Short mmCIF file of C-alpha atoms (C1' of nucleotides) in Angstrom, two decimals:
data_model
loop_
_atom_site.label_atom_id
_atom_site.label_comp_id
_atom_site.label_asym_id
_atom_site.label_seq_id
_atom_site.Cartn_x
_atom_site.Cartn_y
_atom_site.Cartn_z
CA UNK A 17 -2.61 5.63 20.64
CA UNK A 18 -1.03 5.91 17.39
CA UNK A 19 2.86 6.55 17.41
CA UNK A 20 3.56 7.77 14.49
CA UNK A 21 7.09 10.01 14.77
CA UNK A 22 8.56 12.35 12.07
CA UNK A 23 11.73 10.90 10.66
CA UNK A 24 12.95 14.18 10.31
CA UNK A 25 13.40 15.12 13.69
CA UNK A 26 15.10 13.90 16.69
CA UNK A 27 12.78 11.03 18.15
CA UNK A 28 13.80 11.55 21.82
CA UNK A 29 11.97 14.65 22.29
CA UNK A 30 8.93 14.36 20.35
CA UNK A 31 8.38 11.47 22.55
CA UNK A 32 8.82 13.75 25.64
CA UNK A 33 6.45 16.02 23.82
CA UNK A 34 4.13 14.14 22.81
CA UNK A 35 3.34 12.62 26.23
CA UNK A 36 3.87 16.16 27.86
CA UNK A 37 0.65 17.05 25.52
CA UNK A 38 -0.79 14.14 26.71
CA UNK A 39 -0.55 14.91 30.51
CA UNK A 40 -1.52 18.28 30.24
CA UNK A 41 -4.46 17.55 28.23
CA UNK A 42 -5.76 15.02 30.59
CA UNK A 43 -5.22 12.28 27.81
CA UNK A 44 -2.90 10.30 30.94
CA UNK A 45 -4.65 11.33 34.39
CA UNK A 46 -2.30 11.28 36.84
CA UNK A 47 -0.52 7.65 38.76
CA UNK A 48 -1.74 6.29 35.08
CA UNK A 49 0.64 3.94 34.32
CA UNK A 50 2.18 4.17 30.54
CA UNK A 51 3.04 1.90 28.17
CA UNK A 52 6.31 0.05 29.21
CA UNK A 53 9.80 1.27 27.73
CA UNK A 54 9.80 -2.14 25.32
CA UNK A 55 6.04 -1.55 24.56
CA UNK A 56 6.45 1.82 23.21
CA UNK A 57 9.36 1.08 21.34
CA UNK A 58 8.07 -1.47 19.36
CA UNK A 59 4.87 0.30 19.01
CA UNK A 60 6.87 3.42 17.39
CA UNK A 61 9.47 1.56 15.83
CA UNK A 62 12.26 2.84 17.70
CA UNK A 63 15.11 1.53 20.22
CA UNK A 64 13.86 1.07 24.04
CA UNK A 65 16.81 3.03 24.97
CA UNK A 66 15.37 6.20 22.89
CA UNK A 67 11.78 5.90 24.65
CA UNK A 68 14.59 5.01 28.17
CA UNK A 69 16.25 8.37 27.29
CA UNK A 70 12.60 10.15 27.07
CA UNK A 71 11.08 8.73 30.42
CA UNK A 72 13.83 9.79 32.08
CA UNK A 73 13.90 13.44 30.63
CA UNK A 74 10.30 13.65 31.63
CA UNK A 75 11.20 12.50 34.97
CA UNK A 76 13.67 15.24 35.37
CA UNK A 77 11.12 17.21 34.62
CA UNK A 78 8.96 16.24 37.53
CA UNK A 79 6.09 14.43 34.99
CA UNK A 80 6.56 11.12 35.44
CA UNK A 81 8.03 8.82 38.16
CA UNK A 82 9.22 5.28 37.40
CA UNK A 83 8.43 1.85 40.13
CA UNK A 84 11.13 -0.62 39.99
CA UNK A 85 9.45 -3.96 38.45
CA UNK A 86 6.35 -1.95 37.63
CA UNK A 87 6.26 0.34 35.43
CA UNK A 88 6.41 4.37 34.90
CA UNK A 89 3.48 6.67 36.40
CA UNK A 90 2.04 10.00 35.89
CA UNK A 91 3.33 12.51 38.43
CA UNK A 92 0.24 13.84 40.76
CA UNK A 93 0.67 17.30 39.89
CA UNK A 94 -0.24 17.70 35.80
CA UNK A 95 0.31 21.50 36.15
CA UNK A 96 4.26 21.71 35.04
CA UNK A 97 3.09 19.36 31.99
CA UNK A 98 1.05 22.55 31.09
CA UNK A 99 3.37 24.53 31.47
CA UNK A 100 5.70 22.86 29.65
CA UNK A 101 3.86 22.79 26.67
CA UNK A 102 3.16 26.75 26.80
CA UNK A 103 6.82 26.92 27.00
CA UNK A 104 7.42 24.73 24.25
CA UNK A 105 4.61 26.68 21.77
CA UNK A 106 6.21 29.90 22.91
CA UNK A 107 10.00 28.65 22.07
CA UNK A 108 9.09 27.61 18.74
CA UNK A 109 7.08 29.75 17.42
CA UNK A 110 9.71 32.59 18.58
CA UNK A 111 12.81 29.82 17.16
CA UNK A 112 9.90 30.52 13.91
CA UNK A 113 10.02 34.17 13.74
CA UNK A 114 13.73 33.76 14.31
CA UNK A 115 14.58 32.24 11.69
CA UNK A 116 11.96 33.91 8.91
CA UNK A 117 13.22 37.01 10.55
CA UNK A 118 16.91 35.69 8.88
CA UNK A 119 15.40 34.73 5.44
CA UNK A 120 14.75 38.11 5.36
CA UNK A 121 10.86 38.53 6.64
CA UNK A 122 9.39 41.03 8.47
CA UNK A 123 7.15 40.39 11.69
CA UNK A 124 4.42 41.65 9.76
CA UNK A 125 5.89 39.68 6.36
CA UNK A 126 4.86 36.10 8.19
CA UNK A 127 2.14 36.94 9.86
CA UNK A 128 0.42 37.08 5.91
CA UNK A 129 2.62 34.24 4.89
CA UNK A 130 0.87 32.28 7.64
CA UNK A 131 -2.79 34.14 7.22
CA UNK A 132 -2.75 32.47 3.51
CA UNK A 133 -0.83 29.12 4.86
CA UNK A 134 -2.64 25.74 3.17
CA UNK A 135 -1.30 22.98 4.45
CA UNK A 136 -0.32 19.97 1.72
CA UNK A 137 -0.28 16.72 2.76
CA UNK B 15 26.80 44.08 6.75
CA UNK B 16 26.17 42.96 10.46
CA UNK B 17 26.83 39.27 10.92
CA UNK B 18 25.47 38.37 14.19
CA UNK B 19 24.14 34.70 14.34
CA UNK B 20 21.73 33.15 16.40
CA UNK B 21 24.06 30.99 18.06
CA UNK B 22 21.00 28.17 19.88
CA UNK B 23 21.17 27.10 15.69
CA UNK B 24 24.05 25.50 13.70
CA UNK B 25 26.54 28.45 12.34
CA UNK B 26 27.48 26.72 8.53
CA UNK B 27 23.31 26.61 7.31
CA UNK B 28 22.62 29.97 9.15
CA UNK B 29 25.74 31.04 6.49
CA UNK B 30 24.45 29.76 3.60
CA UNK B 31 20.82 31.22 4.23
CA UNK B 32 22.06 34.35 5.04
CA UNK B 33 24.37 34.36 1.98
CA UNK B 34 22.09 33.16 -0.05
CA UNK B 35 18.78 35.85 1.01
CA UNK B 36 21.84 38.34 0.16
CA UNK B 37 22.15 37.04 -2.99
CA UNK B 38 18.04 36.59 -3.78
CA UNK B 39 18.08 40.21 -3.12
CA UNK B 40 20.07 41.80 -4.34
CA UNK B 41 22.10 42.68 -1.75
CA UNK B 42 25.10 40.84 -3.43
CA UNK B 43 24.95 41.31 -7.29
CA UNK B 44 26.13 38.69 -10.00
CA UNK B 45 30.24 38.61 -10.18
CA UNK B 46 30.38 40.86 -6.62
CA UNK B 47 32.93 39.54 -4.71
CA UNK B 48 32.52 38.10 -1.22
CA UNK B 49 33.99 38.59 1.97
CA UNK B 50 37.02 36.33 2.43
CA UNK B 51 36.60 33.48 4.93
CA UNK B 52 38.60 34.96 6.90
CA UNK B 53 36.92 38.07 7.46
CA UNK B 54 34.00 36.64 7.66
CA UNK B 55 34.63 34.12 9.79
CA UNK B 56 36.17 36.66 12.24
CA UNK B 57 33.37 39.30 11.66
CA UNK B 58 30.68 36.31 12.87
CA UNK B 59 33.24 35.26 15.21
CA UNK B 60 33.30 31.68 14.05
CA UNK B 61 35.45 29.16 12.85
CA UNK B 62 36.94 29.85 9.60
CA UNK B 63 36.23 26.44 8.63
CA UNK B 64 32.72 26.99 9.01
CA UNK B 65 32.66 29.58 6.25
CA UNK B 66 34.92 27.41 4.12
CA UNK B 67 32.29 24.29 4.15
CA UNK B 68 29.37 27.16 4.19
CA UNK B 69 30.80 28.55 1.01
CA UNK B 70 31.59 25.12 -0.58
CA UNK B 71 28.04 24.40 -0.17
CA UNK B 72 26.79 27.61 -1.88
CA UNK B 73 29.41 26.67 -4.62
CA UNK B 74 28.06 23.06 -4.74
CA UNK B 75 24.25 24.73 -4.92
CA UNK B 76 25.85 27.13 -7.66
CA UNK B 77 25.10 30.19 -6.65
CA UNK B 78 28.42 31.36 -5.92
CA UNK B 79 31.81 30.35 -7.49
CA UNK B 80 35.49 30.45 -6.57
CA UNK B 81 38.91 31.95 -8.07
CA UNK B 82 41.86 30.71 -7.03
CA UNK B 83 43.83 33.27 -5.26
CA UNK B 84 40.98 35.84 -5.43
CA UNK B 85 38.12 35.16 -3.84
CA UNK B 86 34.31 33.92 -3.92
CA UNK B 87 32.40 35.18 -6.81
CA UNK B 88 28.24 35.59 -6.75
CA UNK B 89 26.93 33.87 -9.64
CA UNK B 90 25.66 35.23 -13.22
CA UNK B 91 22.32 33.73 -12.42
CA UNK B 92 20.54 34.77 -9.38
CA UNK B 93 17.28 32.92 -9.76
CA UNK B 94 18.30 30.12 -8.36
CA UNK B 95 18.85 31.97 -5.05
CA UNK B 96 15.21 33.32 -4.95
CA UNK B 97 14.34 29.44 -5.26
CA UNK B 98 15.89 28.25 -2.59
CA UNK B 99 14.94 31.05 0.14
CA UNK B 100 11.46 30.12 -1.50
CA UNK B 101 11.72 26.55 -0.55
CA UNK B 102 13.42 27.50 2.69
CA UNK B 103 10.19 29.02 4.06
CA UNK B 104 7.55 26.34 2.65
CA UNK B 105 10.40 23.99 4.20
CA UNK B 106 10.78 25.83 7.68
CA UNK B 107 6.70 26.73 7.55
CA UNK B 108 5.46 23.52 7.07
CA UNK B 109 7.93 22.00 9.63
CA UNK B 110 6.37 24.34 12.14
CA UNK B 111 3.07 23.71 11.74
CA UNK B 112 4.51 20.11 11.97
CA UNK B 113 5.40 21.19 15.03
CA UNK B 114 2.68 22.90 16.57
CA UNK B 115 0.45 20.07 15.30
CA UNK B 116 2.31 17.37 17.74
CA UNK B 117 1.72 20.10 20.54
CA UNK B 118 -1.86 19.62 19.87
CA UNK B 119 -2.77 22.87 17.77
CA UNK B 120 -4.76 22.57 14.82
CA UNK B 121 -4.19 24.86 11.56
CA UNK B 122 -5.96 27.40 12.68
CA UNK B 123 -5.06 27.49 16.42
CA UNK B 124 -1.81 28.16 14.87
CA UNK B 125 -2.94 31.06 12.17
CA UNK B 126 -5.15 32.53 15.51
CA UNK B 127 -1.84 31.97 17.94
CA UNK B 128 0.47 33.61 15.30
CA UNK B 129 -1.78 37.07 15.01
CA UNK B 130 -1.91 37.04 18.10
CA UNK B 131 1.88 36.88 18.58
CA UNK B 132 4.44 39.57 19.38
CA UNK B 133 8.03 39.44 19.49
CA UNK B 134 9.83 40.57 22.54
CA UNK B 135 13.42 41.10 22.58
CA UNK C 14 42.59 14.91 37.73
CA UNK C 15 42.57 10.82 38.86
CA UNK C 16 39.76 9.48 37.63
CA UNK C 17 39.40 6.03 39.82
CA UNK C 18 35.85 5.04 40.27
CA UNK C 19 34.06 2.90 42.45
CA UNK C 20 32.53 -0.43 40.41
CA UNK C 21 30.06 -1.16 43.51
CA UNK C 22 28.03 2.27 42.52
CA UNK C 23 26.32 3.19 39.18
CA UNK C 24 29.03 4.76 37.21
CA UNK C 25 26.86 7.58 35.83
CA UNK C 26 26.18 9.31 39.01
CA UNK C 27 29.23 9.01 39.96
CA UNK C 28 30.68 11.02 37.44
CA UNK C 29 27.79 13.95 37.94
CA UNK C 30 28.86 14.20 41.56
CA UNK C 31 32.43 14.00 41.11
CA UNK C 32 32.33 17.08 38.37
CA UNK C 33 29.54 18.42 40.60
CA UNK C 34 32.29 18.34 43.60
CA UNK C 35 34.73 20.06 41.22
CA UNK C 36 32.42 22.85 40.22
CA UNK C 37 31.34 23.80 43.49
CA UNK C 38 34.71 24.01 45.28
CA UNK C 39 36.34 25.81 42.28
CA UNK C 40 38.68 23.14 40.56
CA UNK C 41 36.33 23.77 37.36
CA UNK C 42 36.18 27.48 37.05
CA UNK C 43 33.37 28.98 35.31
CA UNK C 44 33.74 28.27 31.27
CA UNK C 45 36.14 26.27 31.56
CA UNK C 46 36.18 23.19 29.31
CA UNK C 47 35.66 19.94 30.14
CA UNK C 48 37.34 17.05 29.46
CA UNK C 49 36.12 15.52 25.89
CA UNK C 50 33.40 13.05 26.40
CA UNK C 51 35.36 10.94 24.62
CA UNK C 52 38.84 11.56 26.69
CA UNK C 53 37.03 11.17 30.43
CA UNK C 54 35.72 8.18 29.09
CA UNK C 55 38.88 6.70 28.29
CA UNK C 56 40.75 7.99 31.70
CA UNK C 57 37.47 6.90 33.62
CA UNK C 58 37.86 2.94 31.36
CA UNK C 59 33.85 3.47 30.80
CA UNK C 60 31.98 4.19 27.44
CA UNK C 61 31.62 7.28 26.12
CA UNK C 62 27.64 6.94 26.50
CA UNK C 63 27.91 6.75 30.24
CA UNK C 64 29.95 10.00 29.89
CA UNK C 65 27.54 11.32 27.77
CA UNK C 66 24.60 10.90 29.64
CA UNK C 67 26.38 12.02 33.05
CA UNK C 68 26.93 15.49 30.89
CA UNK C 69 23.37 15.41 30.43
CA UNK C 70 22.20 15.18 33.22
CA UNK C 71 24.58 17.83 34.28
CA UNK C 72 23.36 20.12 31.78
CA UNK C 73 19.76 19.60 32.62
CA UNK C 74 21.02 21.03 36.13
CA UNK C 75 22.55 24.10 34.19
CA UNK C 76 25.94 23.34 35.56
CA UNK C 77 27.61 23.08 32.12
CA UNK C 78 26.69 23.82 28.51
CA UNK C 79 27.38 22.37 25.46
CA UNK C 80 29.08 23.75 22.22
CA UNK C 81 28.90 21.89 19.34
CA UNK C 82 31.88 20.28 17.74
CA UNK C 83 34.12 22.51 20.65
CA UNK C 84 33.06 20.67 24.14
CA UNK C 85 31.40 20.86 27.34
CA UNK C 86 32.18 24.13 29.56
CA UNK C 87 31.19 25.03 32.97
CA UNK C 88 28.12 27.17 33.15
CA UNK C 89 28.40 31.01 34.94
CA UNK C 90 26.71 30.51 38.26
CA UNK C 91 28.45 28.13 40.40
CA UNK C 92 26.14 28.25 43.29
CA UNK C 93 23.81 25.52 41.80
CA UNK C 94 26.63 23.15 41.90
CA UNK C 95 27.69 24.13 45.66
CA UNK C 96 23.86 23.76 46.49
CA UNK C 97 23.28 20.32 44.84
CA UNK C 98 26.26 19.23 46.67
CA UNK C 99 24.92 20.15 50.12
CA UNK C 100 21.55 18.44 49.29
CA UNK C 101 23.32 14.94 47.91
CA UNK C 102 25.19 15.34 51.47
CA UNK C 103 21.79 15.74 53.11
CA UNK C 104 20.50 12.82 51.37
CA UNK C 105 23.04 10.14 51.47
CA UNK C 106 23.38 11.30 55.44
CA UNK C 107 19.44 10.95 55.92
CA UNK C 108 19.53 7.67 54.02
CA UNK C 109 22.22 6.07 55.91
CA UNK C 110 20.44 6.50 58.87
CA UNK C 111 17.11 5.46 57.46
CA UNK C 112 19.24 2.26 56.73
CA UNK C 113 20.82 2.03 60.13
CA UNK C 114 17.39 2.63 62.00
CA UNK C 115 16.49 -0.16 59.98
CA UNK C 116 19.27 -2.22 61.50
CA UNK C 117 18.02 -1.31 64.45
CA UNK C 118 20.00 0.91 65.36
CA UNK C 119 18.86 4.39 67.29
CA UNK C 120 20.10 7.86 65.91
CA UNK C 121 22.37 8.02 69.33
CA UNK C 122 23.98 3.98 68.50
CA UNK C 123 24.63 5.61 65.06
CA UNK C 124 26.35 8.68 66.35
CA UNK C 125 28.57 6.66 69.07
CA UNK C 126 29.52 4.08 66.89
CA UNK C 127 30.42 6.69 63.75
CA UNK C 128 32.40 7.95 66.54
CA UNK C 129 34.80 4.73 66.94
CA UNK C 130 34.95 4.50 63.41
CA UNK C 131 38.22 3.92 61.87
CA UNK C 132 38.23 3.59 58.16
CA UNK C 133 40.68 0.76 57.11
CA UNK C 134 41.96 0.44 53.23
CA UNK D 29 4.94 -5.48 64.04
CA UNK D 30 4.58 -2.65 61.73
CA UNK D 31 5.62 -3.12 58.44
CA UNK D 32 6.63 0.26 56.67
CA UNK D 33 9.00 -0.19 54.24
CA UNK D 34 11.33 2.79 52.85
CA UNK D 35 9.57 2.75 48.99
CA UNK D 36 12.82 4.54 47.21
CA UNK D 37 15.15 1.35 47.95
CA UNK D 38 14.72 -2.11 46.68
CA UNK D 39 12.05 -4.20 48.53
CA UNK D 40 13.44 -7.04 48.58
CA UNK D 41 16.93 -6.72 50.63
CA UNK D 42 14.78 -4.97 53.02
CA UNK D 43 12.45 -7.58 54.01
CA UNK D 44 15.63 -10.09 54.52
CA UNK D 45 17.40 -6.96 56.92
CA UNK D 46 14.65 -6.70 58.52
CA UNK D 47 13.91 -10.32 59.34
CA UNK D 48 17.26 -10.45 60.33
CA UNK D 49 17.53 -8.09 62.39
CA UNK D 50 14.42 -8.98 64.35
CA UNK D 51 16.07 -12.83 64.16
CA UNK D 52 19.38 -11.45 65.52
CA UNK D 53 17.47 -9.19 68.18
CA UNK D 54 15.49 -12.34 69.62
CA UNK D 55 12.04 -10.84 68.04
CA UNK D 56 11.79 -13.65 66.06
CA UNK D 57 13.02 -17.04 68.32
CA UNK D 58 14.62 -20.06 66.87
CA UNK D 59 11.58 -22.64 65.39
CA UNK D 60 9.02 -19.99 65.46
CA UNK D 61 6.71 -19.37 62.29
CA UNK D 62 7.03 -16.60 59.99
CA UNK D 63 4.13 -14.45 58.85
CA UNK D 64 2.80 -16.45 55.79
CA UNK D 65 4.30 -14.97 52.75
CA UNK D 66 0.39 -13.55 51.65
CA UNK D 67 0.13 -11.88 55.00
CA UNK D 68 3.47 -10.57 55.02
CA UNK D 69 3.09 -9.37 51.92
CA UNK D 70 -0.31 -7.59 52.29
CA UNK D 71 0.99 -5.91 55.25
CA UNK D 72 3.93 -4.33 54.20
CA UNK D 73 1.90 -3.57 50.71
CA UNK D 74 4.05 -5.33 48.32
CA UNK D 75 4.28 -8.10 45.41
CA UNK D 76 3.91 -11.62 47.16
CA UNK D 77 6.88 -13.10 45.24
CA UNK D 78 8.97 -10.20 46.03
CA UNK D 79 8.21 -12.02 49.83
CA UNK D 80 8.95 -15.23 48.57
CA UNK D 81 12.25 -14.51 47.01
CA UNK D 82 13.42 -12.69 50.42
CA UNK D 83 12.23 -15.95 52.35
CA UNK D 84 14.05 -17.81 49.85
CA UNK D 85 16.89 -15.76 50.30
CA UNK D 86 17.49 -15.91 53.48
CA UNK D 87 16.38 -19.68 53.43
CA UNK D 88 19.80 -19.29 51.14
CA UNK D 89 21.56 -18.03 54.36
CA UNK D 90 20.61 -21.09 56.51
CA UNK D 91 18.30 -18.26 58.67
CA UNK D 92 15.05 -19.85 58.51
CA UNK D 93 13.30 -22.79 56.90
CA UNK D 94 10.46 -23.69 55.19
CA UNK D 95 8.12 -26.38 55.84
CA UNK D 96 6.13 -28.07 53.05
CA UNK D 97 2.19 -27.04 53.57
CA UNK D 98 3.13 -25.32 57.18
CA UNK D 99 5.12 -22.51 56.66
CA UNK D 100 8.15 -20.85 56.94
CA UNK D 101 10.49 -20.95 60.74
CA UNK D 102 13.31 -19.59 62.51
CA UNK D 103 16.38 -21.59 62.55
CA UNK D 104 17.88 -23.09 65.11
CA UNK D 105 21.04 -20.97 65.32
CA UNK D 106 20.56 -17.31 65.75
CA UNK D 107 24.26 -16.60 65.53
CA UNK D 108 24.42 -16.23 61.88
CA UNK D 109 21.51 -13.14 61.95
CA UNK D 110 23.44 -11.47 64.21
CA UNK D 111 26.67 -11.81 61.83
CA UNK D 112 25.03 -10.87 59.06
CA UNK D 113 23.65 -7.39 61.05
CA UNK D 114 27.23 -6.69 61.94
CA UNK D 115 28.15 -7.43 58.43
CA UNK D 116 25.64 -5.36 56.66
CA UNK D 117 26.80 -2.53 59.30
CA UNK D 118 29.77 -2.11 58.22
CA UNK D 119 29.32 -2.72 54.54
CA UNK D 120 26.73 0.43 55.23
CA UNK D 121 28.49 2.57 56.99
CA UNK D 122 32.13 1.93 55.06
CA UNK D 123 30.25 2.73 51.85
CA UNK D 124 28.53 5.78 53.44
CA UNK D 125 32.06 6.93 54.22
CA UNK D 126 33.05 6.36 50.66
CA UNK D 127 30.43 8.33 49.21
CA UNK D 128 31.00 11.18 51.62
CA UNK D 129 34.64 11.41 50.57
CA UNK D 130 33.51 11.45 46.76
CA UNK D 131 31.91 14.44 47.54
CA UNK D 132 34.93 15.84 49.00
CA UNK D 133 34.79 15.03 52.83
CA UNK D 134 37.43 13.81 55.13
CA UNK D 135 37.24 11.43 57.45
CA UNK D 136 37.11 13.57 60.50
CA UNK D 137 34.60 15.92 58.92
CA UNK D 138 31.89 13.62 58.30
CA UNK D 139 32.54 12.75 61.50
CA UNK D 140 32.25 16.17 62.66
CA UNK D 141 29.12 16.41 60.15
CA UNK D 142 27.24 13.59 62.01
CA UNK D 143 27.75 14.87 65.25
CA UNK D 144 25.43 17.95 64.42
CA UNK D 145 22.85 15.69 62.71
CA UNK D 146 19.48 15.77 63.48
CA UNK D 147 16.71 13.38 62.06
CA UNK D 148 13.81 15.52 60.89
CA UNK D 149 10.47 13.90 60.00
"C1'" DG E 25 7.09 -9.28 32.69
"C1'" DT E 26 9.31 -4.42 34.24
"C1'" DG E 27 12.84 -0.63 34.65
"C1'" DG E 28 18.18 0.50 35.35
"C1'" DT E 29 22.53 0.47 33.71
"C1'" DC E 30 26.16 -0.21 30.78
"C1'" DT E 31 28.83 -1.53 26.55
"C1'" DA E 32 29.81 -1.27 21.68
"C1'" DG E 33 29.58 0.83 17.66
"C1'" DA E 34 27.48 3.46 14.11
"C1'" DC E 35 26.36 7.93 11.52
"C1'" DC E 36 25.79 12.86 11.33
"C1'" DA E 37 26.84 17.84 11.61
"C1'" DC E 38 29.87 21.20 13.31
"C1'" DT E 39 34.71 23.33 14.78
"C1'" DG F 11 38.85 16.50 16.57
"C1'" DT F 12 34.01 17.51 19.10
"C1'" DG F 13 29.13 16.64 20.68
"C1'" DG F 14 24.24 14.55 19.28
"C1'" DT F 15 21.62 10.84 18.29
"C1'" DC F 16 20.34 6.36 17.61
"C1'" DT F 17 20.63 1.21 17.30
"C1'" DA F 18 21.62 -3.31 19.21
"C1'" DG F 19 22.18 -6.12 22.74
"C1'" DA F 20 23.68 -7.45 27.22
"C1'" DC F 21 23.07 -8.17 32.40
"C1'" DC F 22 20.93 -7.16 36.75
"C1'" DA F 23 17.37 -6.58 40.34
"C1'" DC F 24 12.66 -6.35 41.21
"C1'" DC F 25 7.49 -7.37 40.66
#
DNA sequence: GTGGTCTAGACCACT
DNA sequence: GTGGTCTAGACCACC
């Protein structure tokens, strides 16, 4: 795994994100145990209370479950991580339009903007 | 002008952008005057601080300038305006793709996603 | 509002159920405000973190909402908040007598000797 | 015995209840031997030192002792168990009390509420 | 070693 | 002033 986080964003959630992907793709099969809270930190150059703050978010969200001592587990069910992420693309991509739509661009207007889209970098 | 704001963002850049696409326009011309801060502020139905530090921003940007006692003035030049709602939508574009790309869509998952896409609501 | 709190217990809860308590019998009327993070914290003699994340968790519920830079408010529906209640009643209830039957204790010793009960302090 | 332990609390504190308990009950008689701390802790499914520490614990509370090479007994005096049952009783039950009437409950109506209770599962 | 909780204090953007 | 986020570091119980 390579933990590379943008600096530009909040790090909490992309980690919740980014192991959300990884459950629902399979990537951690479910009672797979993850990297520990210090482990992860130090592996993506954070605070362990950050990677804390996302563990525990995900195990609001029914994803992951934590053993005293031991260690924090995929959930059984790997559906909700799923649809999690289908919830995610859908809220930003429509957060997307949003805000093109207030910079003054048509549906239509972005939907070329994209079609011709190279990415740099 | 209708000045609703997509309140799930912060109100003082959503100002500025708007203000600023006006401006790139056309919509506001060079030496128009603009609204007071305290219309504006109660047309958005925001704090009229908000406008204050939105229009000291566009001031500090220079695309808009004050008079003491009068008002807030559009600039002569309005090319700097077009600029910055350019740079807006690499910046917001590129940060999407961003994005997308840590929910596990490639490029051109996103260009197939986004003509597929329709906006509800 | 008092805002003792007892030291034996994780702090954080505490304050969820508390505010929970408040919202579902009405002392915390739909968009209301909250206290200030910053203010419970104080009147509660914890940090402002451990406010913060009781909040969160909170919100994650959708019992209150945030506004940034105004405060915390009480979300619309109320009945989550009278429902959570019943279920922490249901729980704490089941687990004490999980922990009695441990003891050794039968559901009948548990009822006859809640019976005699006389809290003292 | 069966040794099912309740997996949402601590471990631990439950192996010493329930040694005690079965101590204070006359289960377990004065200078008889303990499971060994590898049985006891294949049994009940759990972390051999997390055995070890409870033995040592309640070696701590002069309710059993350990014999180089042999094992672990039952003390002598059986009176202490039987204190410490009472004692963890009412520490239980006063701090069930407590965390009834943080969710807004009298006295008399958790009182009321346990009378109606019935275990499921 | 692990997670769980809390404190202290910082910086930022927004009202 | 407010919330939002993060860092740093502490202590505890459990494995």
């Amino acid at each position: 795994m390579s933990w590379k986080l943008d600096k530009n964003r909040p790090i909490c959630p992309q980690i919740c994100e980014r192991l959300c992907v990884e459950i629902a793709g399979g990537v951690l099969a479910p009672h797979e145990r993850l990297c520990s809270v210090r482990e992860l930190a130090v592996r993506a150059g954070v605070n362990p209370n950050t990677v804390q703050k996302a563990f525990e978010q995900l195990e609001a969200q029914g994803l992951i479950y934590s053993v005293r001592g031991s260690g924090w587990f995929v959930s059984e069910s790997t559906e909700d991580a799923a649809t999690i992420v289908k919830e995610l693309t859908l809220r930003k991509t429509s957060a997307y339009f949003e805000e093109m739509s207030a910079l003054g661009y048509s549906e239509s207007d972005v939907k070329e903007y994209i079609k011709e889209w190279r990415m740099y970098e």
